Coordinates of C-alpha atoms in Angstrom, one line a residue:
X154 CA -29.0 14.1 -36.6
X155 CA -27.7 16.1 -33.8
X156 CA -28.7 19.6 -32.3
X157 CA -28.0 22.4 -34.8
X158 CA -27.6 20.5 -37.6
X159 CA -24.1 18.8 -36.1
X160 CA -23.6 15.9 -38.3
X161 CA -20.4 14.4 -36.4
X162 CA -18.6 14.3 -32.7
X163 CA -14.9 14.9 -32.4
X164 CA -12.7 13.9 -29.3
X165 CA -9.4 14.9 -29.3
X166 CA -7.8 14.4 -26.5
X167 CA -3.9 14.2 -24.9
X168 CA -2.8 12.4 -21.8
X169 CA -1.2 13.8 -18.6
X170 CA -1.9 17.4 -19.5
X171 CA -3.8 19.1 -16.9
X172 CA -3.8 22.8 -17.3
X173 CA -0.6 23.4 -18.0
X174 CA -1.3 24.4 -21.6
X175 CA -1.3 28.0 -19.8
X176 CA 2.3 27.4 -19.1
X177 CA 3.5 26.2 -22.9
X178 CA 3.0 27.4 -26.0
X179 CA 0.1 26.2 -27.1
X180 CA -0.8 28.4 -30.0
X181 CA -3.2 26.0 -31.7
X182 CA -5.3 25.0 -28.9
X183 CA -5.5 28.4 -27.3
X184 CA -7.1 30.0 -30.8
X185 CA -9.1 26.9 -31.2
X186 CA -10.8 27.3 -27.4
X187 CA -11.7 30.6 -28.0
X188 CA -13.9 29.9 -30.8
X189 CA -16.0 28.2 -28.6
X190 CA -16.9 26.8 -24.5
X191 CA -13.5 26.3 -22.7
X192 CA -12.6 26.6 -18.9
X193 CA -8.9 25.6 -17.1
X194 CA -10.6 23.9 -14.6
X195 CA -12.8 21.3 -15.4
X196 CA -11.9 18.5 -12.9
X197 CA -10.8 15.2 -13.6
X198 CA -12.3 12.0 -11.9
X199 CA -10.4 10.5 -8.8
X200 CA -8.3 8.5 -8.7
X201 CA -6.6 10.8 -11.5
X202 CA -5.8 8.1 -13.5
X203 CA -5.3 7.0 -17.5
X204 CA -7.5 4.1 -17.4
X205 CA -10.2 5.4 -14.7
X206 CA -10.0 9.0 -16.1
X207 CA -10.6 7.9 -20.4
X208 CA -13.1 5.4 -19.0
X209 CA -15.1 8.0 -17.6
X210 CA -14.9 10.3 -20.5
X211 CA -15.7 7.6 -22.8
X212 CA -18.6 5.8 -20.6
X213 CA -20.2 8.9 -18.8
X214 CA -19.8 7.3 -15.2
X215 CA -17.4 7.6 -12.4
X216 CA -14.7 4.8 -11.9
X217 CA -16.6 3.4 -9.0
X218 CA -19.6 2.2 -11.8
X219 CA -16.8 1.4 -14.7
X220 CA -14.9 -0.2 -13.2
X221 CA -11.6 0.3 -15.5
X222 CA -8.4 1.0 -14.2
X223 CA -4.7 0.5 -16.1
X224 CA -4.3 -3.0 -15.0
X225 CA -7.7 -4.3 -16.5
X226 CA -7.8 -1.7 -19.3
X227 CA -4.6 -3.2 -20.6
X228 CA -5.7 -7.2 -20.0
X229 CA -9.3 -7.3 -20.9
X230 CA -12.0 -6.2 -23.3
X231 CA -14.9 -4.3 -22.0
X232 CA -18.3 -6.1 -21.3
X233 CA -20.2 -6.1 -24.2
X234 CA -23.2 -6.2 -22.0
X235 CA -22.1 -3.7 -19.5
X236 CA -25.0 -1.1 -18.2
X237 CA -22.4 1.9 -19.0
X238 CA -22.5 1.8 -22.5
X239 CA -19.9 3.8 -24.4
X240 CA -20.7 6.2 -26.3
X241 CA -19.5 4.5 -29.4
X242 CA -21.6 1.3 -28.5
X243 CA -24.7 4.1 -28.1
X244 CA -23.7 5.5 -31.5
X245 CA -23.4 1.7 -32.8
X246 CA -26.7 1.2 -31.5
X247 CA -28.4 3.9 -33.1
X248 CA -26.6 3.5 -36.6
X249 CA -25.6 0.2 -37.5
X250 CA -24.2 1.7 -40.7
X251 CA -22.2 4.7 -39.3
X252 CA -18.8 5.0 -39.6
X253 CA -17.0 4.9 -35.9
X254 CA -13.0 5.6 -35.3
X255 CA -11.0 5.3 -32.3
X256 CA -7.3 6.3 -32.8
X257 CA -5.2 5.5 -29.4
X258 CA -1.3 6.0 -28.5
X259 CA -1.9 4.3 -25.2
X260 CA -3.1 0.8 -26.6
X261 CA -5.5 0.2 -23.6
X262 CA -7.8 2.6 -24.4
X263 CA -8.9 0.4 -27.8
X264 CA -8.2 -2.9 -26.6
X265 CA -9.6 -2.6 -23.2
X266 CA -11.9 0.5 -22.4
X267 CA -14.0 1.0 -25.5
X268 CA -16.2 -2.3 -26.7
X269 CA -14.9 -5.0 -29.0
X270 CA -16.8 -6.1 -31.9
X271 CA -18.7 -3.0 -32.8
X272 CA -17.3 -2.5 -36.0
X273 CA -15.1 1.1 -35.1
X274 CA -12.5 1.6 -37.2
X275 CA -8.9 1.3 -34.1
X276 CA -5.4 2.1 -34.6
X277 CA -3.1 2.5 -31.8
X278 CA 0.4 3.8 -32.8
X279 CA 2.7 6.3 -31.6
X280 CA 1.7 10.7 -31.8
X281 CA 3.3 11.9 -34.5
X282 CA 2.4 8.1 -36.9
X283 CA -1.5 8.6 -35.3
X284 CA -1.8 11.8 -36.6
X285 CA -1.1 10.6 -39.8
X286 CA -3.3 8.0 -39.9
X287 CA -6.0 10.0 -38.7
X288 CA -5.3 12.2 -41.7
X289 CA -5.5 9.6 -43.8
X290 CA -8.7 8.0 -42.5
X291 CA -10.4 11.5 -43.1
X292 CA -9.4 11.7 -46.2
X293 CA -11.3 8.8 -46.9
X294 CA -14.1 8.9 -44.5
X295 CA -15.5 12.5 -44.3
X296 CA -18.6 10.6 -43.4
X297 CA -17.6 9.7 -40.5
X298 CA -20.0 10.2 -37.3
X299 CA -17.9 9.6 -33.9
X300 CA -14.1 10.1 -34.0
X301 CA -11.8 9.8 -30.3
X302 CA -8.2 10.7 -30.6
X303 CA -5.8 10.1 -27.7
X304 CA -1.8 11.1 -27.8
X305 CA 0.4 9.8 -25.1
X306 CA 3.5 12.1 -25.0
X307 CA 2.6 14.8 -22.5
X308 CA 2.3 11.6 -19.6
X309 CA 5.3 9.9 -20.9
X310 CA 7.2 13.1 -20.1
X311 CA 5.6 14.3 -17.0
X312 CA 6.5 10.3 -15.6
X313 CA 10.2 10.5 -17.2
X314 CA 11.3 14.7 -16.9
X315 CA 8.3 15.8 -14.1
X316 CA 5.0 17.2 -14.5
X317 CA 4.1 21.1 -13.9
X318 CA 5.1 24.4 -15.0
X319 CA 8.8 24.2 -14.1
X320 CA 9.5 20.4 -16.0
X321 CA 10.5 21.9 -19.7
X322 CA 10.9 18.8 -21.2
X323 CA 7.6 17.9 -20.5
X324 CA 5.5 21.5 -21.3
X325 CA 7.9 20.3 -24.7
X326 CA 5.8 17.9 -24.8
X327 CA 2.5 19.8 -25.0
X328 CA 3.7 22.2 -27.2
X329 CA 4.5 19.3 -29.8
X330 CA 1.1 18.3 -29.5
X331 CA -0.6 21.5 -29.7
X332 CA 0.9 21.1 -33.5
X333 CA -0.3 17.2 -33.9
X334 CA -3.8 19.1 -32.6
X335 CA -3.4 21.3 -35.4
X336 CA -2.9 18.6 -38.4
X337 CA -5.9 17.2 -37.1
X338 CA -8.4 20.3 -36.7
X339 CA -6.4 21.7 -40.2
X340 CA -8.0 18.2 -42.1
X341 CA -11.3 19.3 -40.0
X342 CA -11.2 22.5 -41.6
X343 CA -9.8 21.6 -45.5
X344 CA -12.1 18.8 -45.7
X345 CA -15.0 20.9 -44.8
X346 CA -16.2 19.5 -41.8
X347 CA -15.5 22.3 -39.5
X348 CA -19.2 23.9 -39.9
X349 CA -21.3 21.1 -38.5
X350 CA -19.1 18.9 -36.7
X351 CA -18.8 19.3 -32.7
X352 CA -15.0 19.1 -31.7
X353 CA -14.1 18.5 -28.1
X354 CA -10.3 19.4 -27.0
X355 CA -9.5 17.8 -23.5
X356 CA -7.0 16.1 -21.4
X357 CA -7.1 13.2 -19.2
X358 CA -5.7 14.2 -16.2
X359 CA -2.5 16.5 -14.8
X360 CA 0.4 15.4 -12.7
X361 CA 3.0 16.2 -10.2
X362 CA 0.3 16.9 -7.3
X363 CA 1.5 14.1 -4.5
X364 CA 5.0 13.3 -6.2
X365 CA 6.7 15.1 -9.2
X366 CA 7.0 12.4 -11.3
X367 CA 3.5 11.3 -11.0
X368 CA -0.2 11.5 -10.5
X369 CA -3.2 9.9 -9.1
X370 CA -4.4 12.3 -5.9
X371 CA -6.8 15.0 -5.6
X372 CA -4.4 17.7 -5.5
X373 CA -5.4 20.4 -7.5
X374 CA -2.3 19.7 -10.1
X375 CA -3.8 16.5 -11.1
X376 CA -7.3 17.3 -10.9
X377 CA -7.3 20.7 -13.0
X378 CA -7.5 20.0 -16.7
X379 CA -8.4 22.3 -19.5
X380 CA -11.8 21.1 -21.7
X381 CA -13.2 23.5 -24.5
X382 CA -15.7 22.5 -27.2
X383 CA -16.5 24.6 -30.5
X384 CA -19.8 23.7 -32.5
X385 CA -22.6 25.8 -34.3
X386 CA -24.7 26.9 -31.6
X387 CA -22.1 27.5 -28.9
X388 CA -21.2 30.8 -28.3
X389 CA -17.2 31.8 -29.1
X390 CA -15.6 32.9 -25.9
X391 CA -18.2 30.9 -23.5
X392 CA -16.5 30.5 -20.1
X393 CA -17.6 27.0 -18.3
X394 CA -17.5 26.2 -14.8
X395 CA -18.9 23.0 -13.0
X396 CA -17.6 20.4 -15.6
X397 CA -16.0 17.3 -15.0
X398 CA -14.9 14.9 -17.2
X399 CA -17.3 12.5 -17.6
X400 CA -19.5 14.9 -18.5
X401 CA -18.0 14.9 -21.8
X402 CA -19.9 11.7 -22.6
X403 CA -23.2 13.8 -22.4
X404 CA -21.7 16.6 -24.2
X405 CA -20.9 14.0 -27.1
X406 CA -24.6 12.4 -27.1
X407 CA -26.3 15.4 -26.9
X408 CA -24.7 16.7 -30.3
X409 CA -25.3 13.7 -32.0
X410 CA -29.0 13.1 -31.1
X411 CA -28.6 10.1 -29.0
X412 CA -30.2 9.7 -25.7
X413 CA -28.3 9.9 -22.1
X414 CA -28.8 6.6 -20.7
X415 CA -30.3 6.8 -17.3
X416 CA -27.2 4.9 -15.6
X417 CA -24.9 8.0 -16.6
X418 CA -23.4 10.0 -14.3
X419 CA -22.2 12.2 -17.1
X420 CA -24.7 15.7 -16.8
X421 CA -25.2 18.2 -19.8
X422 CA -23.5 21.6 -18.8
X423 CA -25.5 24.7 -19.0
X424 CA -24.2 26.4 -21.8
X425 CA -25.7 23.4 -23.6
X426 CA -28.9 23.4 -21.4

């Protein structure tokens, strides 16, 4: 059992967003954020990346240590043995019973970035058919103790239309799934599990920093990225500063119970200290 009596770990995430949920409508996600710890600018890893980005999130270390990037993440499975565990393997570890789900519109992230053989429940399919499932599965599975979501469509259409405040196709994009965001947290809430789950809203990464159409630098477009977290015990309205991605790893462990392995680069921020 976690810290406050939090009995599971959401992570819902959407790719290619950055912060320009400020410059959509995003009604969903804005209400959510303010229930809990939120900031605009937590920072992305470099490079600001799909692959090296979700493997950080998902492993607690910097690309250097995970090694992942699009090319691997899409050709091979993660080593089983690695010294950067996930934190599903770290869940797996502790509870060999537990119920563990991974649903993934960019295929790579289940085939290639979070272990094989650790009996997590995958499904990679497009937004609007993951959402679904996920509905389904929680139906079924209110048990569950670690679930990651990942939609695609914000990255599809920042590489096809642009990416930044001025591309409307592609702040379309994050308005549709601010409502995919909503079916999900809505099953949270009907189902019950809103009181003493801890839900984590992020993105992987922004875009059109370097070049319109895509993203991978340091500039501040693709390294600003909106992260907020609601859970008993954290404080509506909490402004963070200092995070980066991969600390959302730590984040994740500490409200489940587990210990930080000592390889992680992933740190606890201090509204949790």
């Amino acid at each position: 059992m976690g810290s406050n009596g939090i009995q599971r770990v959401f992570i819902l995430g959407m790719d290619g967003a950055g912060n320009f949920i400020q410059n959509t409508e995003t009604p969903i996600i804005d209400a959510f954020l303010k229930k809990g710890a939120y900031t605009y600018m937590a920072q992305a890893q470099s490079p600001t990346i799909s692959a090296e980005c979700w493997g950080s999130i998902l492993h607690g270390v910097t690309p250097e240590k995970h090694q992942l990037n699009n090319e691997v993440a899409a050709t091979a499975t993660f080593p089983a043995d690695s010294p950067y565990p996930s934190i599903f393997r770290l869940a797996r570890e502790a509870w060999p019973e537990a119920k563990l789900a991974a649903f993934s519109s960019w295929r790579p992230i289940n085939s290639g970035i979070i272990e094989e053989n650790l009996g997590i429940h995958k499904e990679s399919l497009p937004d609007a058919e993951l959402v679904g499932a996920i509905e389904s599965y929680l139906e079924q599975n209110r048990d569950v103790k670690l679930l990651f979501m990942q939609l695609d469509e914000p990255d599809a259409a920042g590489h096809k239309f642009g990416y930044g405040p001025d591309s409307k196709l592609y702040l379309q994009a994050i308005s549709k799934n601010d409502e995919l965001f909503g079916r999900v947290l809505g099953a949270i809430e009907r189902l019950g599990l809103l009181e003493d789950s801890l839900i984590i809203l992020l993105t992987d990464h922004g875009g059109g920093g370097d070049n319109k159409y895509s993203h991978g630098s340091d500039h501040p477009m693709d390294k600003n990225v909106f992260w907020g977290c609601v859970a008993p015990g954290v404080e509506p309205g909490t402004e963070v500063s200092g995070l980066y991605i991969v600390d959302t790893a730590a984040v994740a462990a500490h409200a489940l119970g587990l210990k930080r392995p000592e390889s992680w680069d992933a740190k606890l921020p201090s509204f949790l200290q």
